[in-house]
Amino acid sequence: MTSPSATGNRRRTAATDVLPDIAKLTQLSDEQLEELVLANLGPDAAGLWESLIAPPLLGRVRAILVATQHRIDNDLRTRRSRRSERRSKLGLDLTSPYEQRYDQWRGRVTVFKRLVETRLSQTRAATADENHRAAALNHRHRNAVRMLAKAIDCHRRAVGTAFDPEPADRALWQVLDDVTVPLGPQGVSVPVRDMLDTYWSFDENHPSPPLNLFSQHAQKDTAMDSAEDDGPDMTEPPAPWPEDLEVFAEAVRPTTNPVRATDGKD
């Protein structure tokens, strides 16, 4: 590993407390991004790091820091082993030029390692925050799908008992079978119609979800083994992709002609 002090001046090209353009940062090559990251590990680049730990760059920056940490640790072990070997052959002489150079090098690398570890901790915190935001968004998406599915099902029940369904009605109801949501640790795809009949129909009369639906779809999709089918973990997984929401939004447009509601006979 090259000493940080040997390359510090060459790499220090963008230390700044100004918030840069994330779009431009994402266009940097891996080598360019690594140089930017390692040249600005100190506290004087808060604005830059606000962009570096943004979602579009977070993964790449974290990978750079982890790789750098590994290189530092490997270099420290290698140099420590060489020094021990030298001492075993020549004896211990703390005043020798070799020992002085080693101590100076180790001091610089230790400081550099602490900076890397500090920024790595920052990326971990940013990753946790991003996961929390994603979970909250998934929860909102899932609730939206649940509300839309219940509205379509209510429409189906009302129209089905009073009128002959029109093609638009049947197309609307078919969405309940076409749109699926992931269920269980393996994300088994379950049609929202089945979710309405089981997991989304809980009330005081249904204190716990049935296990057979989960097992049925898990076996069909070969996503889980039999031990997991009967497992107690029935936690709902993240919400469906936004494309499924778009399918719902498109599907709810057709509806029964309001005139029929007044002209129909019981």
PDB file of C-alpha atoms in Angstrom:
ATOM      1  CA  MET A   1       0.000   0.000   0.000  1.00  0.00           C
ATOM      2  CA  THR A   2       1.318   3.437  -0.874  1.00  0.00           C
ATOM      3  CA  SER A   3       1.808   5.733   2.086  1.00  0.00           C
ATOM      4  CA  PRO A   4      -1.026   8.307   2.387  1.00  0.00           C
ATOM      5  CA  SER A   5       1.475  11.110   2.731  1.00  0.00           C
ATOM      6  CA  ALA A   6       3.184  10.117  -0.493  1.00  0.00           C
ATOM      7  CA  THR A   7       0.047  10.545  -2.536  1.00  0.00           C
ATOM      8  CA  GLY A   8      -1.831  13.104  -0.475  1.00  0.00           C
ATOM      9  CA  ASN A   9      -0.804  16.125  -2.504  1.00  0.00           C
ATOM     10  CA  ARG A  10      -1.449  14.373  -5.828  1.00  0.00           C
ATOM     11  CA  ARG A  11      -4.912  13.186  -4.812  1.00  0.00           C
ATOM     12  CA  ARG A  12      -6.168  16.196  -2.915  1.00  0.00           C
ATOM     13  CA  THR A  13      -8.076  17.729  -5.775  1.00  0.00           C
ATOM     14  CA  ALA A  14     -11.557  18.406  -4.420  1.00  0.00           C
ATOM     15  CA  ALA A  15     -11.538  18.922  -0.653  1.00  0.00           C
ATOM     16  CA  THR A  16     -14.515  21.168  -0.160  1.00  0.00           C
ATOM     17  CA  ASP A  17     -17.386  21.976   2.136  1.00  0.00           C
ATOM     18  CA  VAL A  18     -19.607  22.842  -0.806  1.00  0.00           C
ATOM     19  CA  LEU A  19     -22.404  20.455  -1.769  1.00  0.00           C
ATOM     20  CA  PRO A  20     -21.384  19.161  -5.235  1.00  0.00           C
ATOM     21  CA  ASP A  21     -23.605  17.967  -8.062  1.00  0.00           C
ATOM     22  CA  ILE A  22     -24.499  14.320  -7.370  1.00  0.00           C
ATOM     23  CA  ALA A  23     -25.183  13.727 -11.068  1.00  0.00           C
ATOM     24  CA  LYS A  24     -21.573  14.628 -11.887  1.00  0.00           C
ATOM     25  CA  LEU A  25     -20.236  12.459  -9.075  1.00  0.00           C
ATOM     26  CA  THR A  26     -22.133   9.424 -10.325  1.00  0.00           C
ATOM     27  CA  GLN A  27     -20.405   9.790 -13.692  1.00  0.00           C
ATOM     28  CA  LEU A  28     -16.941   9.386 -12.161  1.00  0.00           C
ATOM     29  CA  SER A  29     -15.087   6.167 -12.867  1.00  0.00           C
ATOM     30  CA  ASP A  30     -14.307   3.862  -9.950  1.00  0.00           C
ATOM     31  CA  GLU A  31     -10.703   5.076  -9.912  1.00  0.00           C
ATOM     32  CA  GLN A  32     -11.730   8.732  -9.965  1.00  0.00           C
ATOM     33  CA  LEU A  33     -14.268   8.219  -7.208  1.00  0.00           C
ATOM     34  CA  GLU A  34     -11.723   6.375  -5.071  1.00  0.00           C
ATOM     35  CA  GLU A  35      -9.237   9.227  -5.424  1.00  0.00           C
ATOM     36  CA  LEU A  36     -11.921  11.730  -4.469  1.00  0.00           C
ATOM     37  CA  VAL A  37     -13.033   9.712  -1.448  1.00  0.00           C
ATOM     38  CA  LEU A  38      -9.552   9.016  -0.076  1.00  0.00           C
ATOM     39  CA  ALA A  39      -8.407  12.600  -0.636  1.00  0.00           C
ATOM     40  CA  ASN A  40     -11.280  13.984   1.431  1.00  0.00           C
ATOM     41  CA  LEU A  41     -11.628  11.774   4.488  1.00  0.00           C
ATOM     42  CA  GLY A  42     -11.180  14.639   6.940  1.00  0.00           C
ATOM     43  CA  PRO A  43     -13.867  16.751   8.623  1.00  0.00           C
ATOM     44  CA  ASP A  44     -13.304  19.686   6.253  1.00  0.00           C
ATOM     45  CA  ALA A  45     -15.354  18.048   3.485  1.00  0.00           C
ATOM     46  CA  ALA A  46     -18.782  17.801   5.086  1.00  0.00           C
ATOM     47  CA  GLY A  47     -20.585  19.100   2.007  1.00  0.00           C
ATOM     48  CA  LEU A  48     -18.864  16.595  -0.259  1.00  0.00           C
ATOM     49  CA  TRP A  49     -19.694  13.706   2.050  1.00  0.00           C
ATOM     50  CA  GLU A  50     -23.337  14.685   2.185  1.00  0.00           C
ATOM     51  CA  SER A  51     -23.374  13.837  -1.510  1.00  0.00           C
ATOM     52  CA  LEU A  52     -21.078  10.810  -1.259  1.00  0.00           C
ATOM     53  CA  ILE A  53     -23.427   9.026   1.138  1.00  0.00           C
ATOM     54  CA  ALA A  54     -26.533   9.795  -0.920  1.00  0.00           C
ATOM     55  CA  PRO A  55     -28.290   6.652  -2.269  1.00  0.00           C
ATOM     56  CA  PRO A  56     -26.877   6.891  -5.835  1.00  0.00           C
ATOM     57  CA  LEU A  57     -23.291   6.748  -4.515  1.00  0.00           C
ATOM     58  CA  LEU A  58     -23.562   5.108  -1.110  1.00  0.00           C
ATOM     59  CA  GLY A  59     -22.852   1.553  -2.250  1.00  0.00           C
ATOM     60  CA  ARG A  60     -19.812   2.476  -4.322  1.00  0.00           C
ATOM     61  CA  VAL A  61     -18.335   4.685  -1.603  1.00  0.00           C
ATOM     62  CA  ARG A  62     -18.855   2.020   1.041  1.00  0.00           C
ATOM     63  CA  ALA A  63     -17.118  -0.563  -1.162  1.00  0.00           C
ATOM     64  CA  ILE A  64     -14.141   1.781  -1.605  1.00  0.00           C
ATOM     65  CA  LEU A  65     -13.810   2.303   2.148  1.00  0.00           C
ATOM     66  CA  VAL A  66     -14.103  -1.403   2.943  1.00  0.00           C
ATOM     67  CA  ALA A  67     -11.452  -2.290   0.354  1.00  0.00           C
ATOM     68  CA  THR A  68      -9.176   0.455   1.673  1.00  0.00           C
ATOM     69  CA  GLN A  69      -9.586  -0.780   5.227  1.00  0.00           C
ATOM     70  CA  HIS A  70      -8.591  -4.287   4.137  1.00  0.00           C
ATOM     71  CA  ARG A  71      -5.521  -2.974   2.302  1.00  0.00           C
ATOM     72  CA  ILE A  72      -4.429  -1.027   5.375  1.00  0.00           C
ATOM     73  CA  ASP A  73      -4.847  -4.033   7.662  1.00  0.00           C
ATOM     74  CA  ASN A  74      -2.920  -6.273   5.264  1.00  0.00           C
ATOM     75  CA  ASP A  75      -0.130  -3.733   4.950  1.00  0.00           C
ATOM     76  CA  LEU A  76       0.123  -3.338   8.720  1.00  0.00           C
ATOM     77  CA  ARG A  77       0.395  -7.101   9.177  1.00  0.00           C
ATOM     78  CA  THR A  78       3.023  -7.422   6.455  1.00  0.00           C
ATOM     79  CA  ARG A  79       5.229  -4.620   7.790  1.00  0.00           C
ATOM     80  CA  ARG A  80       4.836  -5.868  11.362  1.00  0.00           C
ATOM     81  CA  SER A  81       5.927  -9.350  10.294  1.00  0.00           C
ATOM     82  CA  ARG A  82       8.981  -7.967   8.478  1.00  0.00           C
ATOM     83  CA  ARG A  83       9.972  -5.926  11.506  1.00  0.00           C
ATOM     84  CA  SER A  84       9.660  -8.967  13.796  1.00  0.00           C
ATOM     85  CA  GLU A  85      11.802 -11.005  11.401  1.00  0.00           C
ATOM     86  CA  ARG A  86      14.439  -8.294  11.293  1.00  0.00           C
ATOM     87  CA  ARG A  87      14.499  -8.048  15.090  1.00  0.00           C
ATOM     88  CA  SER A  88      14.936 -11.796  15.445  1.00  0.00           C
ATOM     89  CA  LYS A  89      18.010 -11.646  13.203  1.00  0.00           C
ATOM     90  CA  LEU A  90      19.623  -8.343  14.229  1.00  0.00           C
ATOM     91  CA  GLY A  91      18.231  -7.785  17.684  1.00  0.00           C
ATOM     92  CA  LEU A  92      16.152  -4.906  19.020  1.00  0.00           C
ATOM     93  CA  ASP A  93      17.569  -1.432  18.428  1.00  0.00           C
ATOM     94  CA  LEU A  94      14.914   1.272  18.835  1.00  0.00           C
ATOM     95  CA  THR A  95      17.383   3.972  17.812  1.00  0.00           C
ATOM     96  CA  SER A  96      18.107   2.461  14.400  1.00  0.00           C
ATOM     97  CA  PRO A  97      16.959   4.406  11.304  1.00  0.00           C
ATOM     98  CA  TYR A  98      14.797   1.437  10.334  1.00  0.00           C
ATOM     99  CA  GLU A  99      12.825   1.517  13.602  1.00  0.00           C
ATOM    100  CA  GLN A 100      12.401   5.295  13.373  1.00  0.00           C
ATOM    101  CA  ARG A 101      11.093   5.084   9.811  1.00  0.00           C
ATOM    102  CA  TYR A 102       8.764   2.261  10.781  1.00  0.00           C
ATOM    103  CA  ASP A 103       7.313   4.219  13.717  1.00  0.00           C
ATOM    104  CA  GLN A 104       6.766   7.271  11.530  1.00  0.00           C
ATOM    105  CA  TRP A 105       5.085   5.205   8.832  1.00  0.00           C
ATOM    106  CA  ARG A 106       2.892   3.364  11.335  1.00  0.00           C
ATOM    107  CA  GLY A 107       1.800   6.631  12.914  1.00  0.00           C
ATOM    108  CA  ARG A 108       0.686   8.073   9.560  1.00  0.00           C
ATOM    109  CA  VAL A 109      -1.109   4.892   8.540  1.00  0.00           C
ATOM    110  CA  THR A 110      -2.877   4.656  11.904  1.00  0.00           C
ATOM    111  CA  VAL A 111      -4.267   8.172  11.513  1.00  0.00           C
ATOM    112  CA  PHE A 112      -5.336   7.379   7.956  1.00  0.00           C
ATOM    113  CA  LYS A 113      -7.024   4.162   9.128  1.00  0.00           C
ATOM    114  CA  ARG A 114      -9.009   6.051  11.767  1.00  0.00           C
ATOM    115  CA  LEU A 115     -10.269   8.476   9.129  1.00  0.00           C
ATOM    116  CA  VAL A 116     -11.348   5.576   6.920  1.00  0.00           C
ATOM    117  CA  GLU A 117     -13.120   3.868   9.822  1.00  0.00           C
ATOM    118  CA  THR A 118     -14.912   7.092  10.767  1.00  0.00           C
ATOM    119  CA  ARG A 119     -16.245   7.552   7.239  1.00  0.00           C
ATOM    120  CA  LEU A 120     -17.130   3.860   7.060  1.00  0.00           C
ATOM    121  CA  SER A 121     -19.239   4.262  10.199  1.00  0.00           C
ATOM    122  CA  GLN A 122     -20.936   7.188   8.509  1.00  0.00           C
ATOM    123  CA  THR A 123     -21.837   5.023   5.514  1.00  0.00           C
ATOM    124  CA  ARG A 124     -23.247   2.338   7.813  1.00  0.00           C
ATOM    125  CA  ALA A 125     -25.504   4.897   9.476  1.00  0.00           C
ATOM    126  CA  ALA A 126     -26.589   6.194   6.073  1.00  0.00           C
ATOM    127  CA  THR A 127     -27.352   2.647   4.926  1.00  0.00           C
ATOM    128  CA  ALA A 128     -29.494   2.044   8.009  1.00  0.00           C
ATOM    129  CA  ASP A 129     -31.376   5.307   7.406  1.00  0.00           C
ATOM    130  CA  GLU A 130     -31.964   4.361   3.774  1.00  0.00           C
ATOM    131  CA  ASN A 131     -33.277   0.945   4.809  1.00  0.00           C
ATOM    132  CA  HIS A 132     -35.707   2.586   7.231  1.00  0.00           C
ATOM    133  CA  ARG A 133     -36.953   4.944   4.525  1.00  0.00           C
ATOM    134  CA  ALA A 134     -37.355   2.058   2.085  1.00  0.00           C
ATOM    135  CA  ALA A 135     -39.289   0.052   4.671  1.00  0.00           C
ATOM    136  CA  ALA A 136     -41.610   2.980   5.333  1.00  0.00           C
ATOM    137  CA  LEU A 137     -42.186   3.462   1.598  1.00  0.00           C
ATOM    138  CA  ASN A 138     -42.858  -0.244   1.149  1.00  0.00           C
ATOM    139  CA  HIS A 139     -45.378  -0.097   3.984  1.00  0.00           C
ATOM    140  CA  ARG A 140     -47.216   2.790   2.314  1.00  0.00           C
ATOM    141  CA  HIS A 141     -47.222   0.953  -1.022  1.00  0.00           C
ATOM    142  CA  ARG A 142     -48.589  -2.178   0.582  1.00  0.00           C
ATOM    143  CA  ASN A 143     -51.342  -0.256   2.325  1.00  0.00           C
ATOM    144  CA  ALA A 144     -52.230   1.421  -0.970  1.00  0.00           C
ATOM    145  CA  VAL A 145     -52.506  -1.958  -2.704  1.00  0.00           C
ATOM    146  CA  ARG A 146     -54.623  -3.269   0.151  1.00  0.00           C
ATOM    147  CA  MET A 147     -57.023  -0.302  -0.018  1.00  0.00           C
ATOM    148  CA  LEU A 148     -57.348  -0.532  -3.808  1.00  0.00           C
ATOM    149  CA  ALA A 149     -57.888  -4.276  -3.679  1.00  0.00           C
ATOM    150  CA  LYS A 150     -60.614  -3.911  -1.069  1.00  0.00           C
ATOM    151  CA  ALA A 151     -62.303  -1.195  -3.149  1.00  0.00           C
ATOM    152  CA  ILE A 152     -62.268  -3.421  -6.255  1.00  0.00           C
ATOM    153  CA  ASP A 153     -63.607  -6.342  -4.241  1.00  0.00           C
ATOM    154  CA  CYS A 154     -66.410  -4.212  -2.822  1.00  0.00           C
ATOM    155  CA  HIS A 155     -67.270  -3.129  -6.375  1.00  0.00           C
ATOM    156  CA  ARG A 156     -67.315  -6.787  -7.455  1.00  0.00           C
ATOM    157  CA  ARG A 157     -69.621  -7.816  -4.640  1.00  0.00           C
ATOM    158  CA  ALA A 158     -72.029  -4.925  -5.201  1.00  0.00           C
ATOM    159  CA  VAL A 159     -72.256  -5.269  -8.981  1.00  0.00           C
ATOM    160  CA  GLY A 160     -72.271  -9.043  -8.936  1.00  0.00           C
ATOM    161  CA  THR A 161     -75.429  -9.202  -6.844  1.00  0.00           C
ATOM    162  CA  ALA A 162     -77.406  -6.506  -8.676  1.00  0.00           C
ATOM    163  CA  PHE A 163     -76.464  -6.508 -12.371  1.00  0.00           C
ATOM    164  CA  ASP A 164     -74.971  -8.503 -15.170  1.00  0.00           C
ATOM    165  CA  PRO A 165     -71.281  -7.527 -15.129  1.00  0.00           C
ATOM    166  CA  GLU A 166     -69.989  -5.699 -18.191  1.00  0.00           C
ATOM    167  CA  PRO A 167     -66.588  -6.473 -19.769  1.00  0.00           C
ATOM    168  CA  ALA A 168     -65.132  -3.435 -18.048  1.00  0.00           C
ATOM    169  CA  ASP A 169     -66.264  -4.773 -14.687  1.00  0.00           C
ATOM    170  CA  ARG A 170     -64.771  -8.195 -15.329  1.00  0.00           C
ATOM    171  CA  ALA A 171     -61.506  -6.599 -16.477  1.00  0.00           C
ATOM    172  CA  LEU A 172     -61.419  -4.634 -13.253  1.00  0.00           C
ATOM    173  CA  TRP A 173     -62.021  -7.709 -11.103  1.00  0.00           C
ATOM    174  CA  GLN A 174     -59.379  -9.702 -12.991  1.00  0.00           C
ATOM    175  CA  VAL A 175     -56.784  -7.360 -11.509  1.00  0.00           C
ATOM    176  CA  LEU A 176     -57.317  -9.095  -8.178  1.00  0.00           C
ATOM    177  CA  ASP A 177     -55.834 -12.238  -9.722  1.00  0.00           C
ATOM    178  CA  ASP A 178     -53.250 -10.588 -11.973  1.00  0.00           C
ATOM    179  CA  VAL A 179     -51.586  -8.424  -9.318  1.00  0.00           C
ATOM    180  CA  THR A 180     -49.558 -10.264  -6.698  1.00  0.00           C
ATOM    181  CA  VAL A 181     -47.745  -9.288  -3.537  1.00  0.00           C
ATOM    182  CA  PRO A 182     -44.712 -11.036  -2.016  1.00  0.00           C
ATOM    183  CA  LEU A 183     -45.353 -13.080   1.084  1.00  0.00           C
ATOM    184  CA  GLY A 184     -42.986 -14.606   3.603  1.00  0.00           C
ATOM    185  CA  PRO A 185     -39.187 -14.527   3.884  1.00  0.00           C
ATOM    186  CA  GLN A 186     -38.741 -15.818   0.329  1.00  0.00           C
ATOM    187  CA  GLY A 187     -41.191 -13.358  -1.213  1.00  0.00           C
ATOM    188  CA  VAL A 188     -43.646 -15.939  -2.550  1.00  0.00           C
ATOM    189  CA  SER A 189     -46.036 -14.275  -5.035  1.00  0.00           C
ATOM    190  CA  VAL A 190     -49.648 -14.363  -3.826  1.00  0.00           C
ATOM    191  CA  PRO A 191     -52.590 -12.839  -5.762  1.00  0.00           C
ATOM    192  CA  VAL A 192     -54.238  -9.996  -3.912  1.00  0.00           C
ATOM    193  CA  ARG A 193     -57.572 -11.846  -4.125  1.00  0.00           C
ATOM    194  CA  ASP A 194     -56.130 -14.550  -1.864  1.00  0.00           C
ATOM    195  CA  MET A 195     -54.699 -11.900   0.425  1.00  0.00           C
ATOM    196  CA  LEU A 196     -58.172 -10.357   0.729  1.00  0.00           C
ATOM    197  CA  ASP A 197     -59.640 -13.714   1.712  1.00  0.00           C
ATOM    198  CA  THR A 198     -57.020 -14.369   4.380  1.00  0.00           C
ATOM    199  CA  TYR A 199     -54.293 -12.020   5.571  1.00  0.00           C
ATOM    200  CA  TRP A 200     -56.145  -8.810   4.779  1.00  0.00           C
ATOM    201  CA  SER A 201     -59.477  -9.864   6.243  1.00  0.00           C
ATOM    202  CA  PHE A 202     -58.442  -9.937   9.903  1.00  0.00           C
ATOM    203  CA  ASP A 203     -60.794  -8.568  12.511  1.00  0.00           C
ATOM    204  CA  GLU A 204     -61.832  -9.499  16.006  1.00  0.00           C
ATOM    205  CA  ASN A 205     -63.359 -12.705  14.606  1.00  0.00           C
ATOM    206  CA  HIS A 206     -60.097 -13.737  12.868  1.00  0.00           C
ATOM    207  CA  PRO A 207     -57.312 -13.384  15.446  1.00  0.00           C
ATOM    208  CA  SER A 208     -54.630 -15.206  13.439  1.00  0.00           C
ATOM    209  CA  PRO A 209     -53.850 -15.864   9.746  1.00  0.00           C
ATOM    210  CA  PRO A 210     -54.322 -19.345   8.265  1.00  0.00           C
ATOM    211  CA  LEU A 211     -51.146 -21.196   7.383  1.00  0.00           C
ATOM    212  CA  ASN A 212     -52.473 -23.143   4.393  1.00  0.00           C
ATOM    213  CA  LEU A 213     -52.470 -20.203   1.949  1.00  0.00           C
ATOM    214  CA  PHE A 214     -48.835 -19.430   2.579  1.00  0.00           C
ATOM    215  CA  SER A 215     -47.895 -23.107   2.233  1.00  0.00           C
ATOM    216  CA  GLN A 216     -49.951 -23.465  -0.948  1.00  0.00           C
ATOM    217  CA  HIS A 217     -48.274 -20.617  -2.797  1.00  0.00           C
ATOM    218  CA  ALA A 218     -44.844 -21.498  -1.439  1.00  0.00           C
ATOM    219  CA  GLN A 219     -45.102 -24.998  -2.882  1.00  0.00           C
ATOM    220  CA  LYS A 220     -46.423 -23.710  -6.204  1.00  0.00           C
ATOM    221  CA  ASP A 221     -43.531 -21.297  -6.641  1.00  0.00           C
ATOM    222  CA  THR A 222     -40.979 -23.684  -5.097  1.00  0.00           C
ATOM    223  CA  ALA A 223     -39.758 -20.777  -3.016  1.00  0.00           C
ATOM    224  CA  MET A 224     -39.758 -22.379   0.431  1.00  0.00           C
ATOM    225  CA  ASP A 225     -39.326 -25.826   1.938  1.00  0.00           C
ATOM    226  CA  SER A 226     -41.912 -27.575   4.092  1.00  0.00           C
ATOM    227  CA  ALA A 227     -40.278 -26.496   7.337  1.00  0.00           C
ATOM    228  CA  GLU A 228     -40.656 -22.861   6.421  1.00  0.00           C
ATOM    229  CA  ASP A 229     -44.258 -23.398   5.281  1.00  0.00           C
ATOM    230  CA  ASP A 230     -45.324 -24.246   8.817  1.00  0.00           C
ATOM    231  CA  GLY A 231     -43.101 -21.667  10.458  1.00  0.00           C
ATOM    232  CA  PRO A 232     -44.538 -19.019  12.764  1.00  0.00           C
ATOM    233  CA  ASP A 233     -43.017 -16.058  10.911  1.00  0.00           C
ATOM    234  CA  MET A 234     -45.977 -14.578   9.040  1.00  0.00           C
ATOM    235  CA  THR A 235     -44.579 -11.064   8.847  1.00  0.00           C
ATOM    236  CA  GLU A 236     -45.610  -9.313   5.666  1.00  0.00           C
ATOM    237  CA  PRO A 237     -42.699  -8.579   3.297  1.00  0.00           C
ATOM    238  CA  PRO A 238     -42.071  -5.290   1.492  1.00  0.00           C
ATOM    239  CA  ALA A 239     -44.739  -3.811  -0.733  1.00  0.00           C
ATOM    240  CA  PRO A 240     -45.021  -4.662  -4.436  1.00  0.00           C
ATOM    241  CA  TRP A 241     -43.111  -2.745  -7.044  1.00  0.00           C
ATOM    242  CA  PRO A 242     -44.572   0.582  -8.213  1.00  0.00           C
ATOM    243  CA  GLU A 243     -45.506  -1.092 -11.518  1.00  0.00           C
ATOM    244  CA  ASP A 244     -48.193  -3.026  -9.658  1.00  0.00           C
ATOM    245  CA  LEU A 245     -49.604   0.222  -8.332  1.00  0.00           C
ATOM    246  CA  GLU A 246     -49.782   1.499 -11.890  1.00  0.00           C
ATOM    247  CA  VAL A 247     -51.718  -1.615 -12.884  1.00  0.00           C
ATOM    248  CA  PHE A 248     -54.219  -0.852 -10.151  1.00  0.00           C
ATOM    249  CA  ALA A 249     -54.481   2.807 -11.116  1.00  0.00           C
ATOM    250  CA  GLU A 250     -55.198   1.841 -14.714  1.00  0.00           C
ATOM    251  CA  ALA A 251     -57.675  -0.841 -13.721  1.00  0.00           C
ATOM    252  CA  VAL A 252     -59.897   1.284 -11.496  1.00  0.00           C
ATOM    253  CA  ARG A 253     -60.819   3.584 -14.387  1.00  0.00           C
ATOM    254  CA  PRO A 254     -63.552   1.342 -15.886  1.00  0.00           C
ATOM    255  CA  THR A 255     -66.662   1.100 -13.741  1.00  0.00           C
ATOM    256  CA  THR A 256     -70.349   0.370 -14.016  1.00  0.00           C
ATOM    257  CA  ASN A 257     -72.359   3.073 -15.775  1.00  0.00           C
ATOM    258  CA  PRO A 258     -74.075   5.077 -12.994  1.00  0.00           C
ATOM    259  CA  VAL A 259     -77.286   5.178 -15.076  1.00  0.00           C
ATOM    260  CA  ARG A 260     -77.714   1.452 -14.659  1.00  0.00           C
ATOM    261  CA  ALA A 261     -77.894   1.813 -10.912  1.00  0.00           C
ATOM    262  CA  THR A 262     -81.117   3.848 -11.255  1.00  0.00           C
ATOM    263  CA  ASP A 263     -82.660   1.877 -14.114  1.00  0.00           C
ATOM    264  CA  GLY A 264     -81.917  -1.631 -12.901  1.00  0.00           C
ATOM    265  CA  LYS A 265     -84.511  -3.892 -11.427  1.00  0.00           C
ATOM    266  CA  ASP A 266     -84.033  -5.911  -8.290  1.00  0.00           C
TER     267      ASP A 266
END
